[in-house]
XYZ file of C-alpha atoms in Angstrom:
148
model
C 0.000 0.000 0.000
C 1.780 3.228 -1.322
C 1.562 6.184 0.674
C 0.684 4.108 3.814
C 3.061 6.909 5.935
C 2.612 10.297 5.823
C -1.151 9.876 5.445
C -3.089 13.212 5.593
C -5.710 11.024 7.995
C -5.072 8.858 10.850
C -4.439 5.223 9.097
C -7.081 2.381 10.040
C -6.927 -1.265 9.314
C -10.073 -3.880 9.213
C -9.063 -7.651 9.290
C -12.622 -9.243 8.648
C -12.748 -12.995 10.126
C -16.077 -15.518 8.440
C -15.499 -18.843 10.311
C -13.748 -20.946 8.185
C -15.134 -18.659 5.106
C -12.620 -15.902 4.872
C -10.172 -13.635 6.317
C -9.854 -9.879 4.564
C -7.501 -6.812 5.793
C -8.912 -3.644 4.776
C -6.931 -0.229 5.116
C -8.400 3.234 5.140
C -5.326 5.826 4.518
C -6.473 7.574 1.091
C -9.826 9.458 2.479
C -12.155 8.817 4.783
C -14.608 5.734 4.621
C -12.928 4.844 1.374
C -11.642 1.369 2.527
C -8.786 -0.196 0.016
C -8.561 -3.848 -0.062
C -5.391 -5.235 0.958
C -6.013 -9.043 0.559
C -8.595 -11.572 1.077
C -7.817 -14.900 1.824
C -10.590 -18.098 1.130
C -10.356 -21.437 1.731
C -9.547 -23.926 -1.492
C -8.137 -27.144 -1.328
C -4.305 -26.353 -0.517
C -5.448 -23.565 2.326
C -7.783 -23.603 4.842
C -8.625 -20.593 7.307
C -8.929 -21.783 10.945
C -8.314 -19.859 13.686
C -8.366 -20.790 17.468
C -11.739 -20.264 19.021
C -9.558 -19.357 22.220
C -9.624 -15.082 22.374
C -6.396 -13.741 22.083
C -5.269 -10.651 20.052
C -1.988 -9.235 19.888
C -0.694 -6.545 17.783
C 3.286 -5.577 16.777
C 5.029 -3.504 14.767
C 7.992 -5.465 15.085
C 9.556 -7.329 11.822
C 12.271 -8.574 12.191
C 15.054 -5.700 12.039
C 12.613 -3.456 10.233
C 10.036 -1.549 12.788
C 7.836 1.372 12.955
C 6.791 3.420 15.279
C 2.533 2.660 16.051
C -0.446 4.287 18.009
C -3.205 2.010 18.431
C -5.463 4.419 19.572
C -8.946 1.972 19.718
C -9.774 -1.597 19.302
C -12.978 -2.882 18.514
C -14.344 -6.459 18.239
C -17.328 -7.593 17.653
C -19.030 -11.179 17.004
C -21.783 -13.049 16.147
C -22.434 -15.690 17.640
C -25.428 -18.559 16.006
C -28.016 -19.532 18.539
C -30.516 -22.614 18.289
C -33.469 -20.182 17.061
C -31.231 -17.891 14.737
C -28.294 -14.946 14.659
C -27.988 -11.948 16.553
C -25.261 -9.866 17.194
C -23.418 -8.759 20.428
C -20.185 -6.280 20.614
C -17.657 -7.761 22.678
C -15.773 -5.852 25.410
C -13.768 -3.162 23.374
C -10.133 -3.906 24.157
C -10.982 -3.962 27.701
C -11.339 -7.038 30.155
C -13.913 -7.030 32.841
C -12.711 -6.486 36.056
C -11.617 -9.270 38.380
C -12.691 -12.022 35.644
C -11.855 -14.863 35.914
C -10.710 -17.964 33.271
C -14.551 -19.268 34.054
C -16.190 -16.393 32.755
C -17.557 -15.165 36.025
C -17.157 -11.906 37.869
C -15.602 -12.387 41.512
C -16.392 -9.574 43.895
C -13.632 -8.826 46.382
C -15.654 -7.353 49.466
C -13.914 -4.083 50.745
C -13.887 -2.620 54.327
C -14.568 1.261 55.075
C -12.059 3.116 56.162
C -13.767 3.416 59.565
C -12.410 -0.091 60.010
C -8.974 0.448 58.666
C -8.726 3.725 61.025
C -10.260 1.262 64.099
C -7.862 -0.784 63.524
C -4.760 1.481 63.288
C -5.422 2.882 66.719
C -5.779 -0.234 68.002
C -2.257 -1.648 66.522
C -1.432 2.174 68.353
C -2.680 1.069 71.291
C -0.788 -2.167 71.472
C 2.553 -0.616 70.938
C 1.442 2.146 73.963
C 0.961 -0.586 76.321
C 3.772 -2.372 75.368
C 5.716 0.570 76.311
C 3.862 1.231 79.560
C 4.192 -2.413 80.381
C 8.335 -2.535 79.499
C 8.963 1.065 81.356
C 6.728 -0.553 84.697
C 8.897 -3.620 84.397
C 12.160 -1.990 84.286
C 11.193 0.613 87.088
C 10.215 -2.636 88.934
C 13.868 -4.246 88.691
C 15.641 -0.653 89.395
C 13.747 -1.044 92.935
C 14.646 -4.242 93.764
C 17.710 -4.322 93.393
C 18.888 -3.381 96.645
């Protein structure tokens, strides 16, 4: 793609996944909303598109000893997913992971204390090192008197 740097608009790309359909990158660099093909790949005999149903997406700019410098400024996924009475259509999470989840799929929620309890129990760690003190000063004033 000629003229890929030094764009006068911020350069997108659109890979385009079709379960074992087809797999299409798409760049926008020339105007906006024009999208330029950059290739499409379909399945024949000698290739077949598969890719993990595990969720994992990565991106680098990295090749070899030839790099660029990148913003990714947003990420968006979405998927369809086929249900037993048709298709609908549900956005995933948009380059963000929900909080606390878990490799189940559920939500864990970590209960927090207020900070009434955390100041409770600060004067009471104070208190423990006061008495401490009173109780090693009474001892040694103890010995001192005994002594003789």
């Amino acid at each position: 793609a000629r003229g890929l740097r030094g764009s006068s608009i911020p350069t997108k790309a659109r890979l385009t996944y079709f379960q074992d359909k087809s797999l299409a990158l798409d760049l926008q660099y020339k105007s906006d909303y024009s999208w330029t093909p950059c290739f499409k790949i379909t399945p024949s005999n000698d290739v077949s598109i598969k890719i993990p149903s595990i969720s994992y997406l990565g991106f680098s700019a990295e090749t070899g000893e030839l790099s660029d410098n990148h913003d990714i400024i947003e990420v968006n996924t979405y998927s369809i997913y086929a249900q037993s009475g048709g298709q609908s259509s549900q956005p995933a999470n948009s380059g963000k992971k929900a909080a606390n989840q878990g490799t189940s799929g559920t939500a864990e929620v970590k209960e927090r204390g207020s900070w009434l309890w955390t100041l409770f129990k600060f004067f009471m760690f104070l208190i423990l090192i006061a008495g401490g003190y009173a109780g090693w000063t009474a001892y040694r004033t103890s010995q001192r008197g005994s002594r003789f």
